[in-house]
Amino acid sequence: MFMENNGSCEDMGPGDFPVKEVHKISLLGMQLANADRHVGNILIVKEEENDQVVLIPIDHGYYLPTSVTAMFKVMKDILPIPETLSIGG
C-alpha cells in the first residue's frame, strides 16, 4: 500500500512535529508495544487545505514482542515522555 506523503520525519526537526500527532503515534506504539519506532518510519503528510502536518506511522516490523523482557524494554523506552499524552480536542 502506498501513502502519498511529503517525506519522513527525518526531513523535519522534532520541534516541528505537532504534539497531538506525536501523542497519537506514542499511544499506538504503547498499545502495540512497538519496539522499532524511529523518525525513519514515520511519514509526514501536509494537508493542503490548512497546511497542517499529520504524522503517519509505517513499518510495523517489530511489535507485540513475544518475551516479557522485550516488552519491558519497549515500555522503558516509551515511558519518559515529557508531556501528558492526550489526543482530545
mmCIF file of N, CA and C in Angstrom:
data_model
loop_
_atom_site.group_PDB
_atom_site.id
_atom_site.type_symbol
_atom_site.label_atom_id
_atom_site.label_comp_id
_atom_site.label_asym_id
_atom_site.label_seq_id
_atom_site.Cartn_x
_atom_site.Cartn_y
_atom_site.Cartn_z
ATOM 1 N N MET A 1 0.841 -1.173 0.000
ATOM 2 C CA MET A 1 0.000 0.000 0.000
ATOM 3 C C MET A 1 0.888 1.239 0.000
ATOM 4 N N PHE A 2 0.581 2.176 -0.850
ATOM 5 C CA PHE A 2 1.351 3.415 -0.941
ATOM 6 C C PHE A 2 0.569 4.554 -0.313
ATOM 7 N N MET A 3 1.265 5.368 0.444
ATOM 8 C CA MET A 3 0.645 6.528 1.083
ATOM 9 C C MET A 3 1.298 7.784 0.524
ATOM 10 N N GLU A 4 0.494 8.641 -0.115
ATOM 11 C CA GLU A 4 1.028 9.929 -0.570
ATOM 12 C C GLU A 4 1.607 10.643 0.645
ATOM 13 N N ASN A 5 2.814 11.210 0.500
ATOM 14 C CA ASN A 5 3.436 11.864 1.644
ATOM 15 C C ASN A 5 4.384 12.946 1.171
ATOM 16 N N ASN A 6 4.870 13.719 2.140
ATOM 17 C CA ASN A 6 5.812 14.800 1.874
ATOM 18 C C ASN A 6 7.189 14.497 2.441
ATOM 19 N N GLY A 7 7.481 13.228 2.703
ATOM 20 C CA GLY A 7 8.770 12.837 3.249
ATOM 21 C C GLY A 7 8.607 12.122 4.576
ATOM 22 N N SER A 8 9.731 11.865 5.222
ATOM 23 C CA SER A 8 9.687 11.224 6.537
ATOM 24 C C SER A 8 10.058 12.241 7.613
ATOM 25 N N CYS A 9 9.896 11.849 8.845
ATOM 26 C CA CYS A 9 10.219 12.755 9.959
ATOM 27 C C CYS A 9 11.703 13.087 10.013
ATOM 28 N N GLU A 10 12.523 12.310 9.302
ATOM 29 C CA GLU A 10 13.945 12.638 9.223
ATOM 30 C C GLU A 10 14.159 13.980 8.527
ATOM 31 N N ASP A 11 13.165 14.395 7.734
ATOM 32 C CA ASP A 11 13.275 15.636 6.975
ATOM 33 C C ASP A 11 12.890 16.877 7.777
ATOM 34 N N MET A 12 12.410 16.695 9.006
ATOM 35 C CA MET A 12 11.972 17.812 9.857
ATOM 36 C C MET A 12 12.672 17.719 11.205
ATOM 37 N N GLY A 13 12.765 18.819 11.890
ATOM 38 C CA GLY A 13 13.242 18.797 13.261
ATOM 39 C C GLY A 13 12.101 18.420 14.186
ATOM 40 N N PRO A 14 12.384 17.773 15.317
ATOM 41 C CA PRO A 14 11.315 17.339 16.217
ATOM 42 C C PRO A 14 10.469 18.487 16.751
ATOM 43 N N GLY A 15 10.996 19.687 16.778
ATOM 44 C CA GLY A 15 10.217 20.831 17.231
ATOM 45 C C GLY A 15 9.100 21.202 16.269
ATOM 46 N N ASP A 16 9.171 20.671 15.045
ATOM 47 C CA ASP A 16 8.138 20.945 14.042
ATOM 48 C C ASP A 16 7.001 19.933 14.070
ATOM 49 N N PHE A 17 7.124 18.884 14.879
ATOM 50 C CA PHE A 17 6.078 17.865 14.943
ATOM 51 C C PHE A 17 4.949 18.360 15.839
ATOM 52 N N PRO A 18 3.714 18.339 15.363
ATOM 53 C CA PRO A 18 2.595 18.718 16.232
ATOM 54 C C PRO A 18 2.487 17.747 17.414
ATOM 55 N N VAL A 19 2.371 18.286 18.609
ATOM 56 C CA VAL A 19 2.321 17.463 19.823
ATOM 57 C C VAL A 19 1.201 16.433 19.739
ATOM 58 N N LYS A 20 0.038 16.845 19.258
ATOM 59 C CA LYS A 20 -1.093 15.915 19.161
ATOM 60 C C LYS A 20 -0.744 14.728 18.263
ATOM 61 N N GLU A 21 -0.031 14.964 17.183
ATOM 62 C CA GLU A 21 0.350 13.881 16.273
ATOM 63 C C GLU A 21 1.351 12.934 16.933
ATOM 64 N N VAL A 22 2.310 13.490 17.657
ATOM 65 C CA VAL A 22 3.285 12.655 18.370
ATOM 66 C C VAL A 22 2.575 11.808 19.415
ATOM 67 N N HIS A 23 1.612 12.393 20.111
ATOM 68 C CA HIS A 23 0.863 11.647 21.123
ATOM 69 C C HIS A 23 0.086 10.499 20.495
ATOM 70 N N LYS A 24 -0.521 10.730 19.333
ATOM 71 C CA LYS A 24 -1.276 9.660 18.672
ATOM 72 C C LYS A 24 -0.363 8.481 18.332
ATOM 73 N N ILE A 25 0.818 8.765 17.804
ATOM 74 C CA ILE A 25 1.745 7.690 17.455
ATOM 75 C C ILE A 25 2.288 7.019 18.712
ATOM 76 N N SER A 26 2.538 7.790 19.759
ATOM 77 C CA SER A 26 3.026 7.213 21.019
ATOM 78 C C SER A 26 2.002 6.273 21.633
ATOM 79 N N LEU A 27 0.743 6.686 21.632
ATOM 80 C CA LEU A 27 -0.309 5.828 22.184
ATOM 81 C C LEU A 27 -0.467 4.552 21.369
ATOM 82 N N LEU A 28 -0.399 4.655 20.052
ATOM 83 C CA LEU A 28 -0.459 3.463 19.206
ATOM 84 C C LEU A 28 0.732 2.553 19.497
ATOM 85 N N GLY A 29 1.906 3.147 19.632
ATOM 86 C CA GLY A 29 3.105 2.370 19.937
ATOM 87 C C GLY A 29 3.008 1.636 21.258
ATOM 88 N N MET A 30 2.410 2.279 22.249
ATOM 89 C CA MET A 30 2.230 1.613 23.544
ATOM 90 C C MET A 30 1.235 0.469 23.436
ATOM 91 N N GLN A 31 0.163 0.672 22.690
ATOM 92 C CA GLN A 31 -0.841 -0.384 22.542
ATOM 93 C C GLN A 31 -0.272 -1.596 21.816
ATOM 94 N N LEU A 32 0.594 -1.361 20.841
ATOM 95 C CA LEU A 32 1.172 -2.459 20.065
ATOM 96 C C LEU A 32 2.542 -2.885 20.577
ATOM 97 N N ALA A 33 3.047 -2.200 21.601
ATOM 98 C CA ALA A 33 4.398 -2.437 22.126
ATOM 99 C C ALA A 33 5.411 -2.411 20.984
ATOM 100 N N ASN A 34 5.343 -1.371 20.163
ATOM 101 C CA ASN A 34 6.229 -1.235 19.011
ATOM 102 C C ASN A 34 7.641 -0.933 19.494
ATOM 103 N N ALA A 35 8.574 -1.817 19.137
ATOM 104 C CA ALA A 35 9.959 -1.660 19.567
ATOM 105 C C ALA A 35 10.846 -1.092 18.461
ATOM 106 N N ASP A 36 10.250 -0.648 17.377
ATOM 107 C CA ASP A 36 11.037 -0.179 16.241
ATOM 108 C C ASP A 36 10.570 1.182 15.736
ATOM 109 N N ARG A 37 10.064 2.014 16.592
ATOM 110 C CA ARG A 37 9.600 3.329 16.149
ATOM 111 C C ARG A 37 10.781 4.288 16.119
ATOM 112 N N HIS A 38 11.008 4.898 14.977
ATOM 113 C CA HIS A 38 12.051 5.910 14.826
ATOM 114 C C HIS A 38 11.629 6.857 13.709
ATOM 115 N N VAL A 39 12.329 7.973 13.557
ATOM 116 C CA VAL A 39 11.907 9.000 12.606
ATOM 117 C C VAL A 39 11.903 8.512 11.167
ATOM 118 N N GLY A 40 12.649 7.467 10.869
ATOM 119 C CA GLY A 40 12.680 6.941 9.512
ATOM 120 C C GLY A 40 11.432 6.185 9.121
ATOM 121 N N ASN A 41 10.619 5.780 10.102
ATOM 122 C CA ASN A 41 9.390 5.072 9.736
ATOM 123 C C ASN A 41 8.132 5.807 10.199
ATOM 124 N N ILE A 42 8.216 7.118 10.116
ATOM 125 C CA ILE A 42 7.047 7.979 10.310
ATOM 126 C C ILE A 42 7.016 8.951 9.128
ATOM 127 N N LEU A 43 5.940 8.889 8.361
ATOM 128 C CA LEU A 43 5.795 9.777 7.209
ATOM 129 C C LEU A 43 5.150 11.095 7.615
ATOM 130 N N ILE A 44 5.449 12.127 6.841
ATOM 131 C CA ILE A 44 4.839 13.443 7.022
ATOM 132 C C ILE A 44 3.852 13.667 5.881
ATOM 133 N N VAL A 45 2.657 14.086 6.228
ATOM 134 C CA VAL A 45 1.667 14.481 5.231
ATOM 135 C C VAL A 45 1.217 15.890 5.594
ATOM 136 N N LYS A 46 1.348 16.811 4.660
ATOM 137 C CA LYS A 46 0.865 18.182 4.883
ATOM 138 C C LYS A 46 -0.486 18.312 4.201
ATOM 139 N N GLU A 47 -1.501 18.595 4.993
ATOM 140 C CA GLU A 47 -2.846 18.753 4.453
ATOM 141 C C GLU A 47 -2.908 20.039 3.638
ATOM 142 N N GLU A 48 -3.392 19.933 2.415
ATOM 143 C CA GLU A 48 -3.415 21.090 1.513
ATOM 144 C C GLU A 48 -4.335 22.207 1.991
ATOM 145 N N GLU A 49 -5.482 21.844 2.553
ATOM 146 C CA GLU A 49 -6.467 22.870 2.904
ATOM 147 C C GLU A 49 -6.044 23.757 4.071
ATOM 148 N N ASN A 50 -5.206 23.248 4.984
ATOM 149 C CA ASN A 50 -4.833 24.068 6.140
ATOM 150 C C ASN A 50 -3.337 24.016 6.465
ATOM 151 N N ASP A 51 -2.554 23.337 5.642
ATOM 152 C CA ASP A 51 -1.099 23.223 5.814
ATOM 153 C C ASP A 51 -0.705 22.570 7.139
ATOM 154 N N GLN A 52 -1.627 21.827 7.749
ATOM 155 C CA GLN A 52 -1.334 21.096 8.992
ATOM 156 C C GLN A 52 -0.472 19.877 8.679
ATOM 157 N N VAL A 53 0.416 19.533 9.587
ATOM 158 C CA VAL A 53 1.253 18.343 9.450
ATOM 159 C C VAL A 53 0.575 17.180 10.157
ATOM 160 N N VAL A 54 0.461 16.060 9.443
ATOM 161 C CA VAL A 54 -0.075 14.825 10.010
ATOM 162 C C VAL A 54 1.040 13.792 9.927
ATOM 163 N N LEU A 55 1.263 13.067 11.017
ATOM 164 C CA LEU A 55 2.292 12.027 11.048
ATOM 165 C C LEU A 55 1.643 10.666 10.827
ATOM 166 N N ILE A 56 2.222 9.872 9.925
ATOM 167 C CA ILE A 56 1.691 8.563 9.572
ATOM 168 C C ILE A 56 2.729 7.497 9.924
ATOM 169 N N PRO A 57 2.437 6.625 10.908
ATOM 170 C CA PRO A 57 3.392 5.565 11.252
ATOM 171 C C PRO A 57 3.386 4.466 10.188
ATOM 172 N N ILE A 58 4.574 3.977 9.851
ATOM 173 C CA ILE A 58 4.708 2.872 8.901
ATOM 174 C C ILE A 58 5.679 1.846 9.471
ATOM 175 N N ASP A 59 5.846 0.731 8.787
ATOM 176 C CA ASP A 59 6.865 -0.270 9.107
ATOM 177 C C ASP A 59 6.689 -0.866 10.502
ATOM 178 N N HIS A 60 5.686 -1.694 10.655
ATOM 179 C CA HIS A 60 5.446 -2.333 11.946
ATOM 180 C C HIS A 60 6.150 -3.687 12.017
ATOM 181 N N GLY A 61 7.444 -3.677 11.758
ATOM 182 C CA GLY A 61 8.214 -4.909 11.712
ATOM 183 C C GLY A 61 8.467 -5.542 13.068
ATOM 184 N N TYR A 62 8.397 -4.769 14.148
ATOM 185 C CA TYR A 62 8.707 -5.350 15.451
ATOM 186 C C TYR A 62 7.740 -4.794 16.486
ATOM 187 N N TYR A 63 6.600 -5.440 16.586
ATOM 188 C CA TYR A 63 5.607 -5.060 17.579
ATOM 189 C C TYR A 63 5.083 -6.317 18.253
ATOM 190 N N LEU A 64 4.397 -6.136 19.357
ATOM 191 C CA LEU A 64 3.906 -7.238 20.186
ATOM 192 C C LEU A 64 4.994 -8.275 20.451
ATOM 193 N N PRO A 65 6.045 -7.878 21.180
ATOM 194 C CA PRO A 65 7.143 -8.798 21.477
ATOM 195 C C PRO A 65 6.639 -10.061 22.170
ATOM 196 N N THR A 66 7.334 -11.148 21.930
ATOM 197 C CA THR A 66 6.909 -12.429 22.496
ATOM 198 C C THR A 66 7.472 -12.681 23.885
ATOM 199 N N SER A 67 8.452 -11.901 24.308
ATOM 200 C CA SER A 67 9.009 -12.119 25.648
ATOM 201 C C SER A 67 8.682 -10.945 26.568
ATOM 202 N N VAL A 68 8.580 -11.242 27.833
ATOM 203 C CA VAL A 68 8.309 -10.208 28.837
ATOM 204 C C VAL A 68 9.471 -9.221 28.896
ATOM 205 N N THR A 69 10.692 -9.711 28.765
ATOM 206 C CA THR A 69 11.869 -8.841 28.801
ATOM 207 C C THR A 69 11.812 -7.803 27.679
ATOM 208 N N ALA A 70 11.467 -8.239 26.483
ATOM 209 C CA ALA A 70 11.363 -7.307 25.357
ATOM 210 C C ALA A 70 10.245 -6.297 25.596
ATOM 211 N N MET A 71 9.140 -6.741 26.172
ATOM 212 C CA MET A 71 8.015 -5.848 26.464
ATOM 213 C C MET A 71 8.436 -4.770 27.465
ATOM 214 N N PHE A 72 9.175 -5.149 28.510
ATOM 215 C CA PHE A 72 9.630 -4.168 29.494
ATOM 216 C C PHE A 72 10.599 -3.170 28.869
ATOM 217 N N LYS A 73 11.445 -3.620 27.944
ATOM 218 C CA LYS A 73 12.363 -2.703 27.273
ATOM 219 C C LYS A 73 11.579 -1.664 26.471
ATOM 220 N N VAL A 74 10.553 -2.103 25.760
ATOM 221 C CA VAL A 74 9.722 -1.172 24.990
ATOM 222 C C VAL A 74 9.098 -0.145 25.922
ATOM 223 N N MET A 75 8.519 -0.586 27.019
ATOM 224 C CA MET A 75 7.857 0.332 27.945
ATOM 225 C C MET A 75 8.859 1.293 28.580
ATOM 226 N N LYS A 76 10.055 0.818 28.897
ATOM 227 C CA LYS A 76 11.087 1.680 29.472
ATOM 228 C C LYS A 76 11.469 2.788 28.490
ATOM 229 N N ASP A 77 11.530 2.450 27.208
ATOM 230 C CA ASP A 77 11.891 3.439 26.194
ATOM 231 C C ASP A 77 10.774 4.443 25.946
ATOM 232 N N ILE A 78 9.524 4.019 26.107
ATOM 233 C CA ILE A 78 8.383 4.883 25.814
ATOM 234 C C ILE A 78 8.031 5.781 26.997
ATOM 235 N N LEU A 79 8.135 5.293 28.203
ATOM 236 C CA LEU A 79 7.585 5.995 29.360
ATOM 237 C C LEU A 79 8.159 7.375 29.666
ATOM 238 N N PRO A 80 9.420 7.685 29.366
ATOM 239 C CA PRO A 80 9.898 9.031 29.704
ATOM 240 C C PRO A 80 9.386 10.131 28.767
ATOM 241 N N ILE A 81 8.111 10.139 28.470
ATOM 242 C CA ILE A 81 7.532 11.163 27.605
ATOM 243 C C ILE A 81 7.332 12.428 28.442
ATOM 244 N N PRO A 82 7.884 13.576 27.986
ATOM 245 C CA PRO A 82 7.867 14.779 28.817
ATOM 246 C C PRO A 82 6.510 15.458 28.961
ATOM 247 N N GLU A 83 5.562 15.161 28.096
ATOM 248 C CA GLU A 83 4.257 15.808 28.176
ATOM 249 C C GLU A 83 3.176 14.769 28.409
ATOM 250 N N THR A 84 2.093 15.185 29.018
ATOM 251 C CA THR A 84 0.961 14.298 29.228
ATOM 252 C C THR A 84 0.392 13.892 27.879
ATOM 253 N N LEU A 85 0.163 12.585 27.716
ATOM 254 C CA LEU A 85 -0.395 12.102 26.458
ATOM 255 C C LEU A 85 -1.875 12.402 26.386
ATOM 256 N N SER A 86 -2.277 13.009 25.295
ATOM 257 C CA SER A 86 -3.680 13.337 25.098
ATOM 258 C C SER A 86 -3.935 13.498 23.610
ATOM 259 N N ILE A 87 -5.048 12.960 23.132
ATOM 260 C CA ILE A 87 -5.418 13.208 21.743
ATOM 261 C C ILE A 87 -6.766 13.910 21.669
ATOM 262 N N GLY A 88 -7.264 14.324 22.814
ATOM 263 C CA GLY A 88 -8.532 15.054 22.841
ATOM 264 C C GLY A 88 -8.369 16.455 22.282
ATOM 265 N N GLY A 89 -9.508 17.054 21.891
ATOM 266 C CA GLY A 89 -9.571 18.388 21.297
ATOM 267 C C GLY A 89 -8.670 19.362 21.895
#
